[in-house]
Amino acid sequence: MTPQFSPMNPNSIKTRFTHRFLRALKRLRKNTKSPTAASSPPPSFSLRYQTVKMAADASMAAAVGPRRVWSRAILRKVRSRGFSARRIRSGRRSTASGVVRRIRRIKNGKTRVEEKIGFFGDDHRKTEELRRLVPGGEEAMDLYSLLDETAHYIKCLSTQVHTSGGLKSEKRNFGLMKKSQ
Amino acid sequence: MVPKLPFFGGGGNFSEMVGSFGLPNYTPNEEDGNEKTSTNGGDQQMSEEGTTGISPCGKRKKRVSESNSPFNPSKNNEGEHQKAISGESSQEEKKQKSEQNPSANSRSKQTGKQAKDKSDSGEAPKENYIHVRAKRGQATNSHSLAERVRRERISERMRLLQELVPGCNKITGKAVMLDEIINYVQSLQQQVEFLSMKLATVNPELNIDIDKILSKEILHSGASNAAIPGFGPGMSSSHPYPPGILQGALSGIPSTSPYHNLPQNIWEHELQSLLQMGFDSNPAIGNLGPNGRSKLEL
């Protein structure tokens, strides 16, 4: 049996995520190797880091597809970020802070509502925090759907972690091998 | 368990509800409840769902002894008629409600009904709101059946999440469970950040065919995935792989082989066996000097 893909379910989230993530990384590498005129030649580490993180999230969300609330939220974020991509390349983090500001506004709005219905107790506070953590949680008003999204999100996050970890070890392996040869 | 209901005072609709039971000892004398019907908005709906809701539940003895019409909540009484099989939370709500109604011994689980009643009548005492833990942010649905179903679904989700989040088997209670979930999501996100940071470091220094990485990567993560505790039943499309695959993978990989003695366990051990460098396997989050470290190891 062919060693490559036989044990894997070709439609699983993991496969899809891996494909996309690796493609994204390849693209990123190509971009950094041949520096475009718009970007400063060696992009700063923080920039690269953010791009990789965004690539991971985006490829995860793309692998999942728009079936889930959180994946839709991430895709929306990515697309809105893409508009100001040039600003990002120049090192400014305007969109990041813009997103943060927007989130704070939402948070403030929710805390106001919470004070009004003051007798909710810890449960509500925790669900609020969970909403903040899970992307797109702000929209999923129902507790049930929020828990649903959280479960799926947890599953995909752990997939991501394991895949990235394996990928990282592979890269190190190859790096070592190249050095030794 | 068959709690005995001390009093009804139910609406006229109640007769229909009980009639569906076919209870022998019910004498439809409680007509005073009809006056209360006007105050309670959704009584008609109540009766409908009462028939559907009560029928699957166990038959409980109802005493048509007292009518609590002088006592405010006939709504509460009507709530009792909804013998719902609802979640655990209703237990506490039951007890707290019993403080309110002195003649109540033990109620049926009626919290969904309570929520509905409270939303209907503004006269309900304030404490009922708090004790009931009514999900007021939700649609104030007058269908207690829907409320009940909703709560069951939520508790089912919580159980699923308990299986997903490691180490949460013994935790009962929504608050603690939510805490654990929040912590776990945060730690997962931090891990992803950490790993992507590492990848960002390593990335530009490699000139290797991605496809090769791809195939090996998939196999490795397939092997490492075998140790992952199973995701929730309906949730995962990927299943843990039998360890037999690992041997096949090992034989198949074109090996520069010292790196492919893969233990079957968590990928941490994988890394440690693969790299003879002093490479800390799993996220000690954030304490990298990334550039320096990568230069050290590569």
GROMACS .gro file of C-alpha atoms in nm:
model
  479
    1MET     CA    1   0.000   0.000   0.000
    2THR     CA    2   0.128   0.337  -0.087
    3PRO     CA    3   0.277   0.503   0.211
    4GLN     CA    4   0.164   0.844   0.125
    5PHE     CA    5  -0.202   0.885   0.172
    6SER     CA    6  -0.354   0.551   0.240
    7PRO     CA    7  -0.402   0.573   0.612
    8MET     CA    8  -0.547   0.918   0.590
    9ASN     CA    9  -0.901   1.003   0.524
   10PRO     CA   10  -0.852   1.239   0.233
   11ASN     CA   11  -1.149   1.444   0.335
   12SER     CA   12  -1.069   1.488   0.696
   13ILE     CA   13  -1.018   1.826   0.840
   14LYS     CA   14  -0.663   1.743   0.915
   15THR     CA   15  -0.571   1.665   0.559
   16ARG     CA   16  -0.742   1.969   0.427
   17PHE     CA   17  -0.582   2.189   0.684
   18THR     CA   18  -0.240   2.047   0.621
   19HIS     CA   19  -0.268   2.102   0.251
   20ARG     CA   20  -0.376   2.455   0.285
   21PHE     CA   21  -0.134   2.542   0.554
   22LEU     CA   22   0.160   2.406   0.362
   23ARG     CA   23   0.056   2.586   0.051
   24ALA     CA   24   0.027   2.905   0.246
   25LEU     CA   25   0.367   2.856   0.395
   26LYS     CA   26   0.513   2.789   0.057
   27ARG     CA   27   0.359   3.105  -0.070
   28LEU     CA   28   0.490   3.297   0.221
   29ARG     CA   29   0.834   3.165   0.166
   30LYS     CA   30   0.824   3.260  -0.195
   31ASN     CA   31   0.714   3.605  -0.102
   32THR     CA   32   0.988   3.655   0.145
   33LYS     CA   33   1.254   3.507  -0.074
   34SER     CA   34   1.179   3.733  -0.362
   35PRO     CA   35   1.102   4.052  -0.185
   36THR     CA   36   0.843   4.252  -0.364
   37ALA     CA   37   0.889   4.617  -0.403
   38ALA     CA   38   0.616   4.697  -0.160
   39SER     CA   39   0.772   4.525   0.134
   40SER     CA   40   1.091   4.598   0.308
   41PRO     CA   41   1.338   4.329   0.216
   42PRO     CA   42   1.363   4.129   0.532
   43PRO     CA   43   1.021   4.145   0.690
   44SER     CA   44   1.050   4.179   1.059
   45PHE     CA   45   1.004   3.877   1.269
   46SER     CA   46   0.688   4.000   1.426
   47LEU     CA   47   0.544   4.057   1.084
   48ARG     CA   48   0.631   3.711   0.971
   49TYR     CA   49   0.497   3.567   1.288
   50GLN     CA   50   0.170   3.743   1.249
   51THR     CA   51   0.141   3.637   0.892
   52VAL     CA   52   0.207   3.278   0.978
   53LYS     CA   53  -0.044   3.290   1.257
   54MET     CA   54  -0.298   3.444   1.030
   55ALA     CA   55  -0.217   3.188   0.766
   56ALA     CA   56  -0.273   2.910   1.015
   57ASP     CA   57  -0.606   3.050   1.123
   58ALA     CA   58  -0.711   3.124   0.773
   59SER     CA   59  -0.618   2.786   0.637
   60MET     CA   60  -0.801   2.626   0.924
   61ALA     CA   61  -1.106   2.829   0.858
   62ALA     CA   62  -1.084   2.762   0.488
   63ALA     CA   63  -1.048   2.392   0.549
   64VAL     CA   64  -1.357   2.393   0.759
   65GLY     CA   65  -1.544   2.602   0.514
   66PRO     CA   66  -1.822   2.844   0.588
   67ARG     CA   67  -2.020   2.579   0.765
   68ARG     CA   68  -1.932   2.701   1.107
   69VAL     CA   69  -1.984   3.036   1.267
   70TRP     CA   70  -1.630   3.066   1.385
   71SER     CA   71  -1.481   2.980   1.048
   72ARG     CA   72  -1.697   3.241   0.886
   73ALA     CA   73  -1.583   3.494   1.138
   74ILE     CA   74  -1.219   3.416   1.074
   75LEU     CA   75  -1.265   3.434   0.700
   76ARG     CA   76  -1.431   3.768   0.736
   77LYS     CA   77  -1.145   3.891   0.946
   78VAL     CA   78  -0.894   3.767   0.695
   79ARG     CA   79  -1.066   3.931   0.408
   80SER     CA   80  -1.099   4.258   0.582
   81ARG     CA   81  -0.737   4.239   0.671
   82GLY     CA   82  -0.645   4.168   0.315
   83PHE     CA   83  -0.764   4.509   0.216
   84SER     CA   84  -0.511   4.673   0.433
   85ALA     CA   85  -0.244   4.422   0.358
   86ARG     CA   86  -0.015   4.685   0.225
   87ARG     CA   87  -0.032   4.874   0.545
   88ILE     CA   88   0.061   4.556   0.722
   89ARG     CA   89   0.359   4.504   0.501
   90SER     CA   90   0.489   4.841   0.588
   91GLY     CA   91   0.492   4.732   0.947
   92ARG     CA   92   0.193   4.919   1.073
   93ARG     CA   93  -0.053   4.723   1.270
   94SER     CA   94  -0.349   4.937   1.208
   95THR     CA   95  -0.588   4.662   1.125
   96ALA     CA   96  -0.490   4.461   1.425
   97SER     CA   97  -0.554   4.749   1.655
   98GLY     CA   98  -0.868   4.830   1.463
   99VAL     CA   99  -0.993   4.483   1.526
  100VAL     CA  100  -0.900   4.514   1.888
  101ARG     CA  101  -1.085   4.839   1.918
  102ARG     CA  102  -1.389   4.694   1.758
  103ILE     CA  103  -1.382   4.403   1.992
  104ARG     CA  104  -1.354   4.634   2.287
  105ARG     CA  105  -1.655   4.822   2.171
  106ILE     CA  106  -1.851   4.505   2.148
  107LYS     CA  107  -1.728   4.402   2.485
  108ASN     CA  108  -1.833   4.727   2.639
  109GLY     CA  109  -2.171   4.697   2.486
  110LYS     CA  110  -2.213   4.355   2.630
  111THR     CA  111  -2.097   4.453   2.972
  112ARG     CA  112  -2.354   4.728   2.977
  113VAL     CA  113  -2.623   4.483   2.897
  114GLU     CA  114  -2.489   4.255   3.158
  115GLU     CA  115  -2.511   4.514   3.429
  116LYS     CA  116  -2.864   4.574   3.341
  117ILE     CA  117  -2.954   4.215   3.388
  118GLY     CA  118  -2.737   4.212   3.691
  119PHE     CA  119  -2.854   3.903   3.860
  120PHE     CA  120  -2.719   3.659   3.610
  121GLY     CA  121  -2.420   3.554   3.804
  122ASP     CA  122  -2.104   3.377   3.711
  123ASP     CA  123  -2.253   3.168   3.441
  124HIS     CA  124  -2.319   3.460   3.219
  125ARG     CA  125  -1.981   3.612   3.275
  126LYS     CA  126  -1.817   3.292   3.173
  127THR     CA  127  -2.021   3.257   2.863
  128GLU     CA  128  -1.928   3.611   2.778
  129GLU     CA  129  -1.566   3.526   2.809
  130LEU     CA  130  -1.609   3.217   2.601
  131ARG     CA  131  -1.772   3.428   2.338
  132ARG     CA  132  -1.473   3.651   2.332
  133LEU     CA  133  -1.238   3.359   2.294
  134VAL     CA  134  -1.415   3.173   2.023
  135PRO     CA  135  -1.408   3.368   1.701
  136GLY     CA  136  -1.753   3.464   1.597
  137GLY     CA  137  -1.882   3.386   1.939
  138GLU     CA  138  -2.026   3.729   1.969
  139GLU     CA  139  -2.289   3.650   1.718
  140ALA     CA  140  -2.390   3.308   1.838
  141MET     CA  141  -2.635   3.425   2.096
  142ASP     CA  142  -2.768   3.089   2.188
  143LEU     CA  143  -2.576   2.904   2.453
  144TYR     CA  144  -2.631   2.582   2.275
  145SER     CA  145  -2.483   2.700   1.948
  146LEU     CA  146  -2.200   2.861   2.135
  147LEU     CA  147  -2.113   2.533   2.297
  148ASP     CA  148  -2.143   2.364   1.963
  149GLU     CA  149  -1.905   2.609   1.804
  150THR     CA  150  -1.669   2.576   2.094
  151ALA     CA  151  -1.655   2.202   2.062
  152HIS     CA  152  -1.582   2.214   1.694
  153TYR     CA  153  -1.334   2.492   1.744
  154ILE     CA  154  -1.151   2.295   2.009
  155LYS     CA  155  -1.131   2.000   1.781
  156CYS     CA  156  -0.989   2.204   1.498
  157LEU     CA  157  -0.749   2.386   1.723
  158SER     CA  158  -0.604   2.065   1.851
  159THR     CA  159  -0.573   1.944   1.494
  160GLN     CA  160  -0.387   2.259   1.415
  161VAL     CA  161  -0.156   2.218   1.710
  162HIS     CA  162  -0.069   1.863   1.628
  163THR     CA  163  -0.020   1.934   1.263
  164SER     CA  164   0.195   2.236   1.321
  165GLY     CA  165   0.397   2.047   1.572
  166GLY     CA  166   0.459   1.765   1.336
  167LEU     CA  167   0.535   2.006   1.061
  168LYS     CA  168   0.778   2.189   1.275
  169SER     CA  169   0.960   1.875   1.369
  170GLU     CA  170   0.974   1.777   1.006
  171LYS     CA  171   1.125   2.105   0.910
  172ARG     CA  172   1.382   2.072   1.175
  173ASN     CA  173   1.459   1.727   1.057
  174PHE     CA  174   1.511   1.838   0.707
  175GLY     CA  175   1.715   2.130   0.816
  176LEU     CA  176   1.940   1.903   1.010
  177MET     CA  177   1.969   1.660   0.731
  178LYS     CA  178   2.063   1.925   0.489
  179LYS     CA  179   2.329   2.048   0.718
  180SER     CA  180   2.471   1.706   0.768
  181GLN     CA  181   2.491   1.638   0.398
  182MET     CA  182  -3.921   0.956   4.218
  183VAL     CA  183  -4.272   1.064   4.251
  184PRO     CA  184  -4.306   1.391   4.426
  185LYS     CA  185  -4.645   1.459   4.557
  186LEU     CA  186  -4.798   1.783   4.461
  187PRO     CA  187  -4.977   1.946   4.742
  188PHE     CA  188  -5.186   2.184   4.547
  189PHE     CA  189  -5.306   2.268   4.208
  190GLY     CA  190  -5.509   2.574   4.161
  191GLY     CA  191  -5.453   2.503   3.799
  192GLY     CA  192  -5.627   2.664   3.513
  193GLY     CA  193  -5.918   2.516   3.344
  194ASN     CA  194  -5.678   2.390   3.089
  195PHE     CA  195  -5.540   2.170   3.350
  196SER     CA  196  -5.835   1.947   3.321
  197GLU     CA  197  -5.744   1.883   2.965
  198MET     CA  198  -5.391   1.806   3.063
  199VAL     CA  199  -5.482   1.565   3.328
  200GLY     CA  200  -5.753   1.422   3.118
  201SER     CA  201  -5.493   1.306   2.879
  202PHE     CA  202  -5.339   1.118   3.164
  203GLY     CA  203  -5.655   0.953   3.249
  204LEU     CA  204  -5.594   0.997   3.615
  205PRO     CA  205  -5.871   0.845   3.809
  206ASN     CA  206  -5.855   1.065   4.110
  207TYR     CA  207  -5.878   1.393   3.947
  208THR     CA  208  -6.196   1.582   4.001
  209PRO     CA  209  -6.211   1.883   3.781
  210ASN     CA  210  -6.330   2.115   4.049
  211GLU     CA  211  -6.070   2.375   4.009
  212GLU     CA  212  -6.247   2.630   3.810
  213ASP     CA  213  -6.103   2.920   3.997
  214GLY     CA  214  -5.794   2.871   3.803
  215ASN     CA  215  -5.977   3.004   3.508
  216GLU     CA  216  -5.961   3.349   3.652
  217LYS     CA  217  -5.593   3.321   3.658
  218THR     CA  218  -5.588   3.229   3.299
  219SER     CA  219  -5.621   3.582   3.193
  220THR     CA  220  -5.317   3.688   3.383
  221ASN     CA  221  -5.118   3.410   3.243
  222GLY     CA  222  -5.076   3.479   2.883
  223GLY     CA  223  -4.980   3.150   2.750
  224ASP     CA  224  -5.204   2.911   2.926
  225GLN     CA  225  -5.350   2.769   2.617
  226GLN     CA  226  -5.014   2.690   2.483
  227MET     CA  227  -4.930   2.552   2.816
  228SER     CA  228  -5.205   2.304   2.801
  229GLU     CA  229  -5.105   2.192   2.459
  230GLU     CA  230  -4.754   2.136   2.551
  231GLY     CA  231  -4.866   1.996   2.875
  232THR     CA  232  -5.034   1.716   2.699
  233THR     CA  233  -4.736   1.642   2.492
  234GLY     CA  234  -4.492   1.714   2.763
  235ILE     CA  235  -4.646   1.519   3.038
  236SER     CA  236  -4.728   1.210   2.850
  237PRO     CA  237  -4.376   1.085   2.820
  238CYS     CA  238  -4.316   1.155   3.186
  239GLY     CA  239  -4.399   0.931   3.465
  240LYS     CA  240  -4.741   0.951   3.610
  241ARG     CA  241  -4.744   1.126   3.941
  242LYS     CA  242  -5.007   1.151   4.192
  243LYS     CA  243  -5.179   1.482   4.208
  244ARG     CA  244  -5.387   1.591   4.491
  245VAL     CA  245  -5.658   1.826   4.403
  246SER     CA  246  -5.688   1.927   4.758
  247GLU     CA  247  -5.602   2.287   4.798
  248SER     CA  248  -5.632   2.568   4.564
  249ASN     CA  249  -5.386   2.836   4.601
  250SER     CA  250  -5.577   3.109   4.440
  251PRO     CA  251  -5.525   3.347   4.729
  252PHE     CA  252  -5.162   3.268   4.716
  253ASN     CA  253  -5.008   3.448   4.431
  254PRO     CA  254  -4.863   3.189   4.204
  255SER     CA  255  -5.127   2.985   4.053
  256LYS     CA  256  -4.878   3.021   3.782
  257ASN     CA  257  -4.640   2.830   3.994
  258ASN     CA  258  -4.894   2.566   4.036
  259GLU     CA  259  -4.948   2.543   3.672
  260GLY     CA  260  -4.580   2.517   3.641
  261GLU     CA  261  -4.585   2.212   3.855
  262HIS     CA  262  -4.814   2.039   3.627
  263GLN     CA  263  -4.554   2.028   3.366
  264LYS     CA  264  -4.380   1.721   3.483
  265ALA     CA  265  -4.077   1.771   3.284
  266ILE     CA  266  -3.774   1.563   3.281
  267SER     CA  267  -3.536   1.846   3.282
  268GLY     CA  268  -3.178   1.903   3.372
  269GLU     CA  269  -2.992   1.895   3.695
  270SER     CA  270  -3.026   2.262   3.755
  271SER     CA  271  -3.390   2.228   3.814
  272GLN     CA  272  -3.318   2.049   4.135
  273GLU     CA  273  -3.182   2.355   4.303
  274GLU     CA  274  -3.449   2.567   4.158
  275LYS     CA  275  -3.701   2.330   4.295
  276LYS     CA  276  -3.567   2.363   4.644
  277GLN     CA  277  -3.552   2.733   4.630
  278LYS     CA  278  -3.897   2.760   4.505
  279SER     CA  279  -4.014   2.555   4.796
  280GLU     CA  280  -3.912   2.836   5.021
  281GLN     CA  281  -4.155   3.048   4.841
  282ASN     CA  282  -4.447   2.819   4.855
  283PRO     CA  283  -4.466   2.696   5.205
  284SER     CA  284  -4.692   2.412   5.134
  285ALA     CA  285  -4.474   2.271   4.869
  286ASN     CA  286  -4.281   1.969   4.964
  287SER     CA  287  -4.109   1.861   4.656
  288ARG     CA  288  -4.193   1.979   4.321
  289SER     CA  289  -4.168   1.835   3.988
  290LYS     CA  290  -3.905   1.978   3.771
  291GLN     CA  291  -4.070   2.280   3.643
  292THR     CA  292  -3.806   2.534   3.587
  293GLY     CA  293  -3.878   2.584   3.226
  294LYS     CA  294  -4.228   2.655   3.323
  295GLN     CA  295  -4.113   2.895   3.586
  296ALA     CA  296  -3.918   3.088   3.337
  297LYS     CA  297  -4.217   3.106   3.118
  298ASP     CA  298  -4.435   3.214   3.401
  299LYS     CA  299  -4.203   3.482   3.508
  300SER     CA  300  -4.187   3.619   3.167
  301ASP     CA  301  -4.560   3.621   3.148
  302SER     CA  302  -4.642   3.780   3.475
  303GLY     CA  303  -4.452   4.061   3.618
  304GLU     CA  304  -4.585   3.989   3.960
  305ALA     CA  305  -4.351   3.704   4.022
  306PRO     CA  306  -4.133   3.778   4.319
  307LYS     CA  307  -3.784   3.885   4.250
  308GLU     CA  308  -3.621   3.589   4.412
  309ASN     CA  309  -3.778   3.353   4.166
  310TYR     CA  310  -3.591   3.518   3.888
  311ILE     CA  311  -3.257   3.469   4.048
  312HIS     CA  312  -3.312   3.121   4.167
  313VAL     CA  313  -3.459   3.007   3.849
  314ARG     CA  314  -3.155   3.112   3.657
  315ALA     CA  315  -3.381   3.189   3.372
  316LYS     CA  316  -3.209   3.231   3.047
  317ARG     CA  317  -3.365   3.557   2.986
  318GLY     CA  318  -3.127   3.646   2.714
  319GLN     CA  319  -3.289   3.377   2.510
  320ALA     CA  320  -3.615   3.420   2.337
  321THR     CA  321  -3.867   3.436   2.612
  322ASN     CA  322  -4.054   3.151   2.472
  323SER     CA  323  -4.375   3.057   2.624
  324HIS     CA  324  -4.320   2.697   2.537
  325SER     CA  325  -4.179   2.532   2.838
  326LEU     CA  326  -4.134   2.222   2.639
  327ALA     CA  327  -3.894   2.400   2.414
  328GLU     CA  328  -3.715   2.533   2.718
  329ARG     CA  329  -3.679   2.192   2.857
  330VAL     CA  330  -3.553   2.048   2.535
  331ARG     CA  331  -3.310   2.331   2.507
  332ARG     CA  332  -3.170   2.269   2.847
  333GLU     CA  333  -3.128   1.905   2.774
  334ARG     CA  334  -2.941   1.986   2.461
  335ILE     CA  335  -2.716   2.220   2.650
  336SER     CA  336  -2.633   1.960   2.909
  337GLU     CA  337  -2.566   1.714   2.634
  338ARG     CA  338  -2.325   1.958   2.475
  339MET     CA  339  -2.156   2.007   2.805
  340ARG     CA  340  -2.108   1.636   2.831
  341LEU     CA  341  -1.954   1.629   2.487
  342LEU     CA  342  -1.723   1.908   2.582
  343GLN     CA  343  -1.629   1.718   2.891
  344GLU     CA  344  -1.502   1.444   2.674
  345LEU     CA  345  -1.316   1.684   2.453
  346VAL     CA  346  -1.140   1.873   2.723
  347PRO     CA  347  -0.894   1.646   2.892
  348GLY     CA  348  -0.932   1.587   3.258
  349CYS     CA  349  -1.285   1.700   3.299
  350ASN     CA  350  -1.449   1.374   3.375
  351LYS     CA  351  -1.510   1.443   3.737
  352ILE     CA  352  -1.634   1.792   3.706
  353THR     CA  353  -2.002   1.841   3.746
  354GLY     CA  354  -2.150   2.180   3.726
  355LYS     CA  355  -2.166   2.428   3.452
  356ALA     CA  356  -1.952   2.699   3.604
  357VAL     CA  357  -1.646   2.490   3.668
  358MET     CA  358  -1.686   2.319   3.336
  359LEU     CA  359  -1.701   2.650   3.159
  360ASP     CA  360  -1.389   2.756   3.339
  361GLU     CA  361  -1.208   2.452   3.219
  362ILE     CA  362  -1.328   2.501   2.868
  363ILE     CA  363  -1.212   2.859   2.866
  364ASN     CA  364  -0.872   2.762   2.997
  365TYR     CA  365  -0.837   2.489   2.743
  366VAL     CA  366  -0.931   2.710   2.451
  367GLN     CA  367  -0.688   2.971   2.569
  368SER     CA  368  -0.409   2.724   2.602
  369LEU     CA  369  -0.478   2.579   2.260
  370GLN     CA  370  -0.470   2.920   2.105
  371GLN     CA  371  -0.145   2.996   2.277
  372GLN     CA  372  -0.001   2.673   2.152
  373VAL     CA  373  -0.097   2.757   1.798
  374GLU     CA  374   0.063   3.095   1.836
  375PHE     CA  375   0.376   2.948   1.975
  376LEU     CA  376   0.405   2.689   1.702
  377SER     CA  377   0.337   2.935   1.430
  378MET     CA  378   0.603   3.157   1.575
  379LYS     CA  379   0.846   2.873   1.558
  380LEU     CA  380   0.745   2.798   1.206
  381ALA     CA  381   0.787   3.156   1.114
  382THR     CA  382   1.140   3.135   1.239
  383VAL     CA  383   1.225   2.820   1.061
  384ASN     CA  384   1.037   2.892   0.747
  385PRO     CA  385   1.261   3.104   0.531
  386GLU     CA  386   1.561   2.885   0.588
  387LEU     CA  387   1.432   2.579   0.422
  388ASN     CA  388   1.459   2.492   0.059
  389ILE     CA  389   1.284   2.167   0.068
  390ASP     CA  390   1.019   2.022  -0.145
  391ILE     CA  391   0.694   2.090   0.029
  392ASP     CA  392   0.530   1.781  -0.105
  393LYS     CA  393   0.778   1.563   0.060
  394ILE     CA  394   0.709   1.739   0.382
  395LEU     CA  395   0.344   1.703   0.313
  396SER     CA  396   0.347   1.330   0.282
  397LYS     CA  397   0.568   1.275   0.577
  398GLU     CA  398   0.382   1.527   0.778
  399ILE     CA  399   0.056   1.359   0.719
  400LEU     CA  400   0.192   1.027   0.820
  401HIS     CA  401   0.349   1.166   1.127
  402SER     CA  402   0.049   1.351   1.240
  403GLY     CA  403  -0.148   1.041   1.163
  404ALA     CA  404   0.074   0.850   1.396
  405SER     CA  405   0.069   1.111   1.661
  406ASN     CA  406  -0.301   1.141   1.634
  407ALA     CA  407  -0.345   0.792   1.758
  408ALA     CA  408  -0.281   0.908   2.106
  409ILE     CA  409  -0.535   1.179   2.104
  410PRO     CA  410  -0.834   1.099   2.316
  411GLY     CA  411  -1.133   1.050   2.101
  412PHE     CA  412  -1.322   1.354   2.004
  413GLY     CA  413  -1.689   1.368   2.070
  414PRO     CA  414  -1.900   1.110   1.901
  415GLY     CA  415  -2.073   1.309   1.640
  416MET     CA  416  -1.803   1.555   1.593
  417SER     CA  417  -1.496   1.418   1.435
  418SER     CA  418  -1.445   1.321   1.084
  419SER     CA  419  -1.101   1.191   1.155
  420HIS     CA  420  -1.064   0.890   1.369
  421PRO     CA  421  -0.762   0.775   1.562
  422TYR     CA  422  -0.549   0.554   1.354
  423PRO     CA  423  -0.461   0.204   1.454
  424PRO     CA  424  -0.099   0.172   1.543
  425GLY     CA  425  -0.057  -0.092   1.279
  426ILE     CA  426  -0.043   0.184   1.028
  427LEU     CA  427   0.268   0.311   1.186
  428GLN     CA  428   0.467   0.010   1.088
  429GLY     CA  429   0.343   0.042   0.736
  430ALA     CA  430   0.441   0.403   0.738
  431LEU     CA  431   0.781   0.326   0.867
  432SER     CA  432   0.845   0.076   0.599
  433GLY     CA  433   0.718   0.310   0.336
  434ILE     CA  434   0.903   0.621   0.418
  435PRO     CA  435   1.212   0.671   0.215
  436SER     CA  436   1.433   0.701   0.505
  437THR     CA  437   1.729   0.882   0.600
  438SER     CA  438   1.632   0.669   0.878
  439PRO     CA  439   1.763   0.782   1.211
  440TYR     CA  440   1.482   1.025   1.219
  441HIS     CA  441   1.208   0.780   1.162
  442ASN     CA  442   1.213   0.570   1.466
  443LEU     CA  443   0.878   0.699   1.562
  444PRO     CA  444   0.732   0.603   1.889
  445GLN     CA  445   0.365   0.580   1.862
  446ASN     CA  446   0.284   0.824   2.126
  447ILE     CA  447   0.237   1.189   2.158
  448TRP     CA  448   0.439   1.396   1.924
  449GLU     CA  449   0.647   1.527   2.205
  450HIS     CA  450   0.817   1.197   2.237
  451GLU     CA  451   0.840   1.193   1.866
  452LEU     CA  452   1.038   1.509   1.865
  453GLN     CA  453   1.265   1.398   2.137
  454SER     CA  454   1.352   1.079   1.968
  455LEU     CA  455   1.394   1.243   1.634
  456LEU     CA  456   1.612   1.525   1.734
  457GLN     CA  457   1.925   1.451   1.915
  458MET     CA  458   1.951   1.814   1.988
  459GLY     CA  459   1.837   1.964   2.309
  460PHE     CA  460   1.509   2.068   2.175
  461ASP     CA  461   1.228   2.128   2.413
  462SER     CA  462   0.939   1.951   2.267
  463ASN     CA  463   0.620   2.112   2.365
  464PRO     CA  464   0.518   2.463   2.431
  465ALA     CA  465   0.686   2.616   2.713
  466ILE     CA  466   0.512   2.910   2.590
  467GLY     CA  467   0.692   3.218   2.500
  468ASN     CA  468   1.033   3.164   2.633
  469LEU     CA  469   1.207   3.141   2.307
  470GLY     CA  470   1.472   3.355   2.182
  471PRO     CA  471   1.367   3.250   1.843
  472ASN     CA  472   1.643   3.369   1.622
  473GLY     CA  473   1.915   3.266   1.853
  474ARG     CA  474   1.765   2.932   1.914
  475SER     CA  475   1.706   2.849   1.557
  476LYS     CA  476   2.061   2.933   1.474
  477LEU     CA  477   2.165   2.707   1.749
  478GLU     CA  478   1.971   2.413   1.627
  479LEU     CA  479   1.983   2.439   1.255
   0.00000   0.00000   0.00000
